[in-house]
Coordinates of C-alpha atoms in Angstrom, one line a residue:
M127 CA -5.6 -26.5 -5.6
L128 CA -7.5 -24.6 -2.8
A129 CA -10.8 -26.1 -4.0
A130 CA -9.4 -29.6 -3.5
L131 CA -8.5 -28.8 0.1
C132 CA -12.2 -28.1 0.9
A133 CA -13.9 -30.7 -1.3
G134 CA -17.1 -31.9 0.3
L135 CA -17.7 -28.9 2.6
P136 CA -21.4 -28.0 2.8
E137 CA -23.0 -25.0 1.1
I138 CA -24.1 -22.5 3.7
G139 CA -26.4 -19.6 3.2
H140 CA -27.1 -16.6 5.5
A141 CA -28.2 -13.0 5.2
R142 CA -25.1 -11.1 6.4
P143 CA -22.4 -11.1 3.8
N144 CA -19.2 -13.0 4.0
I145 CA -16.0 -10.9 3.8
V146 CA -12.8 -11.7 2.0
F147 CA -9.9 -9.3 2.0
A148 CA -7.1 -10.3 -0.3
I149 CA -4.0 -8.2 0.1
A150 CA -0.6 -8.4 -1.7
D151 CA 2.7 -7.4 -0.2
D152 CA 4.3 -4.5 -2.1
W153 CA 1.8 -4.5 -5.1
G154 CA 1.3 -1.0 -6.5
W155 CA -0.7 0.7 -9.2
P156 CA -1.0 0.4 -12.2
H157 CA 0.3 -3.1 -12.3
A158 CA -2.9 -5.0 -13.3
S159 CA -4.1 -5.7 -16.8
A160 CA -7.5 -4.0 -15.9
Y161 CA -5.6 -0.7 -15.7
G162 CA -4.1 -1.3 -19.2
D163 CA -0.7 -2.6 -18.1
K164 CA 0.2 -4.8 -21.1
G165 CA 3.2 -6.5 -19.3
V166 CA 1.3 -8.2 -16.5
K167 CA -1.7 -10.6 -16.7
T168 CA -4.1 -10.5 -13.7
P169 CA -7.3 -12.4 -14.8
T170 CA -8.6 -12.7 -11.2
F171 CA -8.3 -9.0 -10.5
D172 CA -9.8 -8.3 -13.9
R173 CA -12.7 -10.5 -13.1
L174 CA -13.4 -8.8 -9.9
A175 CA -13.2 -5.4 -11.7
R176 CA -15.4 -6.6 -14.5
D177 CA -18.1 -8.1 -12.3
G178 CA -17.7 -5.5 -9.6
V179 CA -16.1 -2.1 -9.3
L180 CA -12.6 -1.0 -10.4
V181 CA -11.3 1.8 -8.2
E182 CA -9.0 4.2 -10.1
N183 CA -7.9 6.3 -7.2
A184 CA -7.1 3.9 -4.3
Y185 CA -4.4 5.1 -1.9
I186 CA -2.8 3.7 1.3
S187 CA -2.3 5.5 4.5
S188 CA 1.5 5.0 4.6
P189 CA 3.8 3.3 2.0
S190 CA 5.3 0.9 4.6
C191 CA 3.9 -2.5 5.6
T192 CA 3.3 -2.2 9.3
P193 CA 1.6 1.3 9.4
S194 CA -0.3 0.6 6.2
R195 CA -1.8 -2.7 7.5
G196 CA -2.5 -1.1 10.9
A197 CA -4.5 1.6 9.2
I198 CA -6.5 -1.0 7.3
I199 CA -7.4 -3.0 10.4
T200 CA -8.3 0.0 12.5
G201 CA -9.8 2.2 9.9
Q202 CA -7.6 5.0 11.1
Q203 CA -4.7 7.0 9.6
F204 CA -1.4 5.5 10.6
W205 CA -0.2 8.5 12.7
R206 CA -3.1 7.8 15.2
L207 CA -1.6 4.4 16.0
G208 CA 1.2 5.5 18.2
P209 CA 4.3 3.2 17.9
A210 CA 2.5 1.3 15.1
G211 CA 3.1 4.3 12.9
N212 CA 6.5 2.8 12.2
L213 CA 7.7 -0.4 10.6
W214 CA 8.7 -3.2 13.1
S215 CA 6.8 -1.8 16.0
V216 CA 4.2 -2.7 18.7
W217 CA 0.5 -3.1 18.1
P218 CA -1.4 -0.4 20.1
S219 CA -3.6 -1.8 22.9
T220 CA -6.6 0.6 22.7
E221 CA -7.5 0.5 19.0
H222 CA -10.7 -0.9 17.5
E223 CA -10.0 -3.6 15.0
Y224 CA -12.6 -4.6 12.4
P225 CA -11.9 -8.4 12.7
K226 CA -12.4 -8.2 16.5
L227 CA -15.6 -6.2 16.1
L228 CA -17.0 -8.6 13.5
A229 CA -16.1 -11.6 15.7
A230 CA -18.0 -10.0 18.6
E231 CA -21.1 -9.9 16.3
G232 CA -21.0 -13.5 15.3
Y233 CA -18.5 -13.7 12.4
F234 CA -16.0 -16.5 12.1
V235 CA -12.7 -14.6 11.7
G236 CA -9.3 -15.8 10.5
S237 CA -6.3 -15.0 8.4
Y238 CA -3.8 -16.8 6.2
R239 CA -0.1 -15.9 5.8
K240 CA 0.8 -12.2 6.3
G241 CA -1.6 -10.2 8.4
W242 CA -0.5 -7.1 10.4
G243 CA 3.2 -6.5 10.7
P244 CA 6.0 -6.9 10.9
G245 CA 5.9 -6.2 14.6
T246 CA 4.7 -7.6 17.9
H247 CA 1.1 -7.6 19.3
P248 CA 1.3 -8.3 23.0
Y249 CA -2.1 -6.8 23.7
T250 CA -4.1 -9.3 21.6
A251 CA -4.5 -13.0 22.0
V252 CA -4.4 -13.5 18.2
T253 CA -2.9 -11.4 15.5
P254 CA -4.9 -8.2 14.7
A255 CA -5.9 -9.6 11.3
G256 CA -7.4 -12.7 13.1
K257 CA -6.2 -16.1 14.1
I258 CA -3.7 -17.5 11.6
Y259 CA -4.6 -20.7 9.8
D260 CA -2.0 -22.9 8.1
S261 CA -4.1 -23.2 5.0
V262 CA -7.2 -21.8 3.3
G263 CA -8.8 -25.2 3.7
G264 CA -8.0 -25.2 7.4
F265 CA -9.9 -22.0 7.9
F266 CA -13.1 -23.3 6.1
E267 CA -12.9 -26.6 7.8
A268 CA -12.8 -24.9 11.2
R269 CA -15.7 -22.6 10.4
P270 CA -19.0 -23.5 12.1
K271 CA -22.0 -24.2 9.9
D272 CA -24.3 -21.3 9.1
M273 CA -21.7 -18.7 10.4
P274 CA -20.7 -15.8 8.2
F275 CA -17.0 -15.4 7.8
C276 CA -14.4 -12.7 7.6
F277 CA -11.2 -14.0 6.0
W278 CA -7.9 -12.1 5.5
F279 CA -5.9 -13.6 2.7
G280 CA -2.4 -12.1 3.0
A281 CA 0.1 -13.1 0.4
S282 CA 3.9 -12.6 0.6
D283 CA 4.1 -11.7 -3.1
P284 CA 5.4 -9.6 -4.7
H285 CA 7.8 -8.8 -1.8
R286 CA 11.5 -9.2 -2.5
P287 CA 13.7 -11.1 -3.0
Y288 CA 13.1 -12.3 -6.5
T289 CA 14.7 -15.0 -8.5
A290 CA 16.4 -13.3 -11.3
G291 CA 14.9 -14.1 -14.7
T292 CA 11.6 -15.6 -13.6
G293 CA 9.7 -12.9 -15.3
V294 CA 11.1 -13.5 -18.7
E295 CA 11.1 -17.2 -18.3
S296 CA 7.4 -17.1 -17.5
G297 CA 6.6 -15.2 -20.7
V298 CA 6.7 -11.6 -19.6
K299 CA 7.9 -9.5 -22.6
L300 CA 10.4 -6.8 -21.6
E301 CA 9.1 -4.4 -24.2
D302 CA 5.7 -4.5 -22.5
V303 CA 6.9 -3.8 -19.0
H304 CA 5.6 -0.5 -17.5
L305 CA 8.3 1.8 -16.4
F306 CA 7.6 4.8 -14.2
E307 CA 9.2 8.0 -15.6
H308 CA 11.8 8.0 -12.8
F309 CA 13.2 4.7 -14.0
P310 CA 15.9 4.6 -16.7
D311 CA 15.0 2.5 -19.7
A312 CA 17.6 -0.2 -19.2
E313 CA 17.3 -3.9 -19.8
V314 CA 18.4 -4.7 -16.2
V315 CA 15.5 -2.5 -14.9
R316 CA 13.0 -4.0 -17.3
S317 CA 14.0 -7.5 -16.3
D318 CA 13.7 -6.6 -12.6
V319 CA 10.2 -5.3 -13.1
A320 CA 9.4 -8.5 -15.1
D321 CA 10.4 -10.6 -12.1
Y322 CA 8.1 -8.4 -9.9
Y323 CA 5.3 -9.1 -12.5
F324 CA 5.9 -12.9 -12.1
E325 CA 5.1 -12.6 -8.4
V326 CA 2.1 -10.3 -9.0
Q327 CA 0.7 -13.0 -11.3
R328 CA 1.3 -15.7 -8.7
F329 CA -0.7 -13.7 -6.2
D330 CA -3.5 -13.2 -8.7
R331 CA -3.6 -16.9 -9.5
E332 CA -3.9 -17.8 -5.8
V333 CA -6.7 -15.4 -5.2
G334 CA -8.4 -16.9 -8.3
E335 CA -8.3 -20.3 -6.6
L336 CA -9.9 -18.8 -3.5
V337 CA -12.7 -17.2 -5.6
D338 CA -13.3 -20.5 -7.4
L339 CA -13.6 -22.2 -4.1
L340 CA -16.2 -19.7 -2.9
E341 CA -18.1 -20.3 -6.1
E342 CA -18.0 -24.1 -5.6
M343 CA -19.2 -23.7 -2.0
G344 CA -22.1 -21.6 -3.2
E345 CA -20.9 -18.6 -1.2
L346 CA -19.7 -16.2 -3.9
E347 CA -23.0 -14.4 -4.4
N348 CA -23.0 -13.3 -0.8
T349 CA -19.3 -12.5 -0.4
L350 CA -17.9 -9.1 -0.4
I351 CA -14.4 -9.4 -1.8
V352 CA -11.7 -6.6 -1.8
M353 CA -8.4 -7.2 -3.6
T354 CA -5.6 -4.7 -3.2
G355 CA -2.0 -4.1 -2.1
D356 CA -0.5 -2.5 1.0
H357 CA 1.6 0.0 -1.0
G358 CA 3.8 0.4 -4.1
M359 CA 6.4 -1.8 -5.6
P360 CA 9.8 -2.4 -3.8
F361 CA 11.8 -0.2 -6.2
P362 CA 13.5 3.1 -5.9
R363 CA 11.1 6.1 -5.5
A364 CA 8.2 3.7 -5.0
K365 CA 7.7 1.9 -1.7
G366 CA 8.4 4.2 1.1
N367 CA 7.7 7.3 -1.0
L368 CA 4.6 9.6 -1.3
Y369 CA 4.4 9.6 -5.0
D370 CA 1.8 7.6 -6.8
S371 CA 4.4 4.9 -7.3
G372 CA 4.5 4.4 -3.5
T373 CA 1.0 5.3 -2.3
R374 CA -1.4 4.3 -5.1
V375 CA -2.6 0.7 -5.2
P376 CA -4.8 -1.5 -7.4
M377 CA -8.2 -2.1 -6.0
A378 CA -11.2 -4.1 -7.2
I379 CA -14.3 -4.8 -5.2
M380 CA -17.0 -7.4 -6.0
W381 CA -20.1 -8.4 -4.1
P382 CA -22.3 -10.1 -6.7
G383 CA -25.5 -10.1 -4.6
A384 CA -25.4 -6.4 -3.7
V385 CA -23.0 -4.3 -5.9
P386 CA -23.8 -3.5 -9.5
G387 CA -20.8 -4.6 -11.6
G388 CA -19.1 -3.3 -14.7
R389 CA -18.2 0.1 -13.3
T390 CA -15.0 2.1 -12.9
V391 CA -15.1 4.8 -10.2
T392 CA -12.7 7.8 -9.8
D393 CA -13.7 8.7 -6.3
F394 CA -10.6 9.0 -4.1
V395 CA -10.5 6.0 -1.7
S396 CA -8.2 5.4 1.2
T397 CA -7.5 2.0 2.6
T398 CA -8.7 3.4 5.9
D399 CA -12.1 3.1 4.3
I400 CA -12.0 -0.7 4.2
A401 CA -12.8 -1.3 7.9
P402 CA -15.9 1.0 8.1
T403 CA -17.0 -0.6 4.8
F404 CA -16.9 -4.1 6.2
L405 CA -18.7 -3.0 9.3
D406 CA -21.3 -1.2 7.3
A407 CA -21.9 -4.3 5.1
A408 CA -22.4 -6.3 8.3
G409 CA -25.0 -3.8 9.6
L410 CA -22.7 -2.3 12.2
E411 CA -21.7 1.3 12.9
A412 CA -18.1 2.2 12.7
P413 CA -16.5 3.5 16.0
N414 CA -16.0 7.2 16.2
E415 CA -12.3 6.7 16.2
M416 CA -12.2 5.5 12.6
T417 CA -11.2 8.3 10.2
G418 CA -12.1 6.2 7.2
R419 CA -15.6 6.3 5.6
S420 CA -17.7 3.5 4.3
L421 CA -17.6 2.8 0.6
L422 CA -21.0 1.3 0.4
P423 CA -22.7 4.5 -1.0
I424 CA -20.2 4.2 -3.9
L425 CA -20.4 0.5 -4.3
K426 CA -24.2 0.2 -4.2
S427 CA -24.6 3.1 -6.7
D428 CA -25.1 2.2 -10.4
Q429 CA -22.8 5.1 -11.4
S430 CA -19.3 5.2 -12.9
G431 CA -16.8 8.0 -12.7
R432 CA -17.0 10.4 -9.7
V433 CA -19.9 9.2 -7.6
L434 CA -19.6 11.4 -4.5
A435 CA -18.4 15.0 -4.9
G436 CA -16.7 15.1 -1.5
R437 CA -14.3 12.3 -2.5
D438 CA -12.0 14.7 -4.4
H439 CA -8.7 14.1 -2.5
V440 CA -6.8 11.7 -0.3
I441 CA -4.2 12.2 2.5
F442 CA -1.3 10.0 3.4
G443 CA 2.2 10.2 5.0
R444 CA 5.1 8.3 6.4
E445 CA 7.4 8.1 9.4
R446 CA 10.3 5.8 10.0
H447 CA 10.6 2.7 7.8
V448 CA 13.9 1.3 8.8
V449 CA 16.8 2.8 10.8
A450 CA 18.5 4.3 7.8
Q451 CA 19.8 7.8 8.5
A452 CA 23.4 8.7 9.2
A453 CA 24.7 8.2 12.7
P454 CA 23.7 9.3 15.3
E455 CA 20.3 10.0 13.8
L456 CA 17.7 7.3 14.6
G457 CA 14.8 9.1 12.9
G458 CA 13.0 8.3 9.7
Y459 CA 11.9 10.6 6.9
P460 CA 8.7 12.2 8.2
A461 CA 6.4 13.5 5.4
R462 CA 2.7 14.0 4.6
G463 CA 0.9 14.5 1.3
I464 CA -2.4 15.4 -0.3
R465 CA -3.4 14.1 -3.7
T466 CA -6.2 15.7 -5.8
D467 CA -7.2 15.2 -9.4
E468 CA -4.8 18.0 -10.5
F469 CA -2.0 18.2 -8.0
L470 CA 0.2 16.2 -5.6
Y471 CA 1.6 18.3 -2.6
I472 CA 4.1 16.8 -0.2
R473 CA 5.5 18.3 3.0
N474 CA 8.8 17.0 4.1
Y475 CA 9.4 17.8 7.7
E476 CA 13.1 17.0 7.9
P477 CA 14.6 17.9 4.5
D478 CA 18.1 17.7 5.8
R479 CA 17.7 13.9 6.2
W480 CA 18.1 11.4 3.4
P481 CA 14.7 10.2 1.9
A482 CA 16.0 6.7 1.3
G483 CA 18.5 6.6 4.1
T484 CA 22.2 7.7 4.0
P485 CA 24.3 6.8 1.0
N486 CA 27.3 7.1 3.2
Y487 CA 28.2 3.5 4.1
E488 CA 30.7 4.4 6.8
R489 CA 28.3 6.8 8.6
A490 CA 25.3 4.5 8.7
Q491 CA 23.5 4.3 12.1
V492 CA 23.7 0.5 11.9
P493 CA 26.2 -1.6 9.9
N494 CA 25.4 -2.1 6.3
A495 CA 22.5 0.4 6.2
W496 CA 23.2 1.8 2.8
L497 CA 20.2 3.6 1.3
A498 CA 18.4 1.2 3.5
D499 CA 14.9 2.7 3.1
C500 CA 15.0 1.2 -0.5
D501 CA 15.0 -2.6 -1.0
N502 CA 18.2 -3.9 -2.5
S503 CA 17.6 -4.8 -6.1
P504 CA 19.2 -4.8 -9.6
T505 CA 17.5 -1.5 -10.2
K506 CA 18.9 0.1 -7.1
W507 CA 22.4 -1.2 -7.9
F508 CA 22.2 0.0 -11.5
L509 CA 21.3 3.6 -10.3
W510 CA 24.1 3.5 -7.7
Q511 CA 26.7 2.4 -10.3
N512 CA 25.6 5.1 -12.7
R513 CA 25.0 7.9 -10.2
N514 CA 27.7 10.1 -11.8
D515 CA 26.8 9.3 -15.4
P516 CA 25.6 12.6 -16.9
E517 CA 22.7 10.8 -18.7
L518 CA 21.6 8.7 -15.7
K519 CA 22.4 10.9 -12.7
R520 CA 18.9 12.4 -12.9
Y521 CA 17.4 9.1 -12.2
Y522 CA 19.6 8.5 -9.2
D523 CA 18.8 11.9 -7.7
L524 CA 15.1 11.4 -8.1
S525 CA 15.3 8.4 -5.9
F526 CA 18.1 9.1 -3.5
A527 CA 19.1 12.8 -3.3
K528 CA 17.8 15.1 -0.6
R529 CA 14.5 16.8 -1.2
P530 CA 13.2 20.3 -0.4
A531 CA 10.7 20.9 2.4
E532 CA 7.8 21.3 -0.1
E533 CA 7.1 19.4 -3.3
L534 CA 4.3 20.2 -5.8
Y535 CA 3.5 18.3 -9.0
D536 CA 1.2 19.5 -11.7
L537 CA -0.4 16.2 -12.7
K538 CA -1.8 17.4 -16.0
K539 CA 1.6 18.5 -17.3
D540 CA 3.6 16.0 -15.3
P541 CA 1.7 12.8 -14.6
G542 CA 5.0 11.1 -13.8
Q543 CA 5.6 13.4 -10.8
V544 CA 9.2 14.2 -11.6
V545 CA 9.2 18.0 -12.0
N546 CA 8.8 19.8 -8.7
V547 CA 7.1 23.2 -9.3
A548 CA 6.8 24.2 -5.6
E549 CA 9.1 27.2 -6.2
D550 CA 7.6 28.3 -9.4
G551 CA 5.8 31.6 -8.9
Q552 CA 2.8 30.7 -11.0
Y553 CA 2.0 27.9 -8.6
L554 CA 2.3 30.0 -5.4
T555 CA -1.4 30.2 -4.7
I556 CA -2.2 26.6 -5.2
R557 CA 0.9 25.5 -3.1
K558 CA -0.3 27.7 -0.2
Q559 CA -3.9 26.4 -0.6
L560 CA -2.9 22.8 -0.5
A561 CA -0.5 23.4 2.4
V562 CA -3.3 24.8 4.4
R563 CA -5.7 22.2 3.3
L564 CA -3.3 19.4 4.3
A565 CA -2.5 21.0 7.7
Q566 CA -6.1 21.5 8.6
A567 CA -6.9 17.9 7.8
L568 CA -3.9 16.6 9.8
I569 CA -4.9 18.7 12.8
A570 CA -8.5 17.5 12.6
M571 CA -7.2 13.9 12.6
E572 CA -4.8 14.6 15.6
D573 CA -1.5 14.1 13.8
P574 CA 1.3 14.3 16.3
R575 CA 3.5 16.0 13.7
L576 CA 1.1 18.9 13.7
E577 CA 0.8 18.9 17.5
G578 CA 4.6 19.2 18.1
R579 CA 4.9 15.5 19.2
G580 CA 6.3 14.0 16.0
A581 CA 9.5 13.0 17.8
L582 CA 7.6 10.1 19.4
F583 CA 7.9 8.2 16.1
D584 CA 11.7 8.7 15.9
S585 CA 12.2 7.5 19.5
Q586 CA 10.3 4.2 19.2
P587 CA 12.5 1.1 19.3
Y588 CA 13.0 -0.6 15.9
L589 CA 12.2 -4.3 16.6
G590 CA 13.5 -5.7 13.4
G591 CA 17.1 -5.9 14.4
S592 CA 19.9 -4.4 12.3
P593 CA 18.9 -4.1 8.7
S594 CA 21.6 -5.5 6.4
F595 CA 21.8 -3.7 3.1
P596 CA 25.4 -4.4 1.9
R597 CA 26.6 -2.9 -1.3
Q598 CA 26.7 -5.4 -4.1

């Protein structure tokens, strides 16, 4: 389809690499067949992983669209972006943006569909991800001959809402669906995940058409392609949460002319590393403001496993997603986390607040904001209906009940991250060590939460209007 749009375009060669960034909306780990998920088929992602590098430990900066995408574009942790640390916010006026930096150095820059946001960007003439084109073909038709390009392909899949039953109708087998440990094994939940798979597969197919087009144009050999998601799936205890189900994303990187393929690396990677990687590939130095680090030393290595010893952890966090707390509280659910090979440590700064928003319909800050930090879905409704069932209450509580100030998960014993051992005496030393390590890193990266200025996130206007999350 995409190839047909660009039939007849000339083949163009140049020294500097082209750059393609393909990002899905709400696509989380491990939902790609390259990771062993038997329920979903992602041949394009698998191809990039096979001919390039499969990243095992890729994490976002924040499990919310606007701050996650802002962190990608600026190469900075989300908390450094002022108002843009929240969903539905305003783009900061002083941040370096990798698309703008590449454009200044002779790259043809553009985007398709969803770029940064949702939010407003009054300080830039185009969207931060680059001028939006109405089609992939339109972007390549507008590109001047012999000019390297930087293209942001932003799908809307697999964001909700879904058409119920599309997963099963497309051939997804419910018995093969991957369920996180915090999901009850119920047919309605499996079917909901299957519908999510349907949209993941549609994203994969569209990226495949783009890759085929690059190959037809003779550009694939000299194009650095990154395929990933902006955070976890839109399900309870996933999107908007600091567990792997919310912060860990699929990532495959291919650059046939420069990166040895057939490798799987376990280095911890942050999506803040994408901007400095693209700049590095183009021969440019990353601005000092960028907290991310170039991945080229990993990509150009011929090693698998842990390539760089220093990449043994990753840090992330969240602020306000939607206005979801009980009235009159306008704040979000501020939290930060550190993930290592062996442990996940989370610091919840306002444990008296509801992590997914208030369950009290009548006390919602805005009308209909019922557990509003979690997308409405059959899975959410199933948990709500069965919240008092002795056999299912545990699953409801994992997603929606209040949480303690500190959470610690022993990943060797508890890979599903459902047993909090923060108060277990045998973990006292590691809990304190990780708390200090996290705090030191946040201070070094000028996190307002560690500087006593965290309230600025709560006070920012929410530009998305009143979220409507009526009970079904």
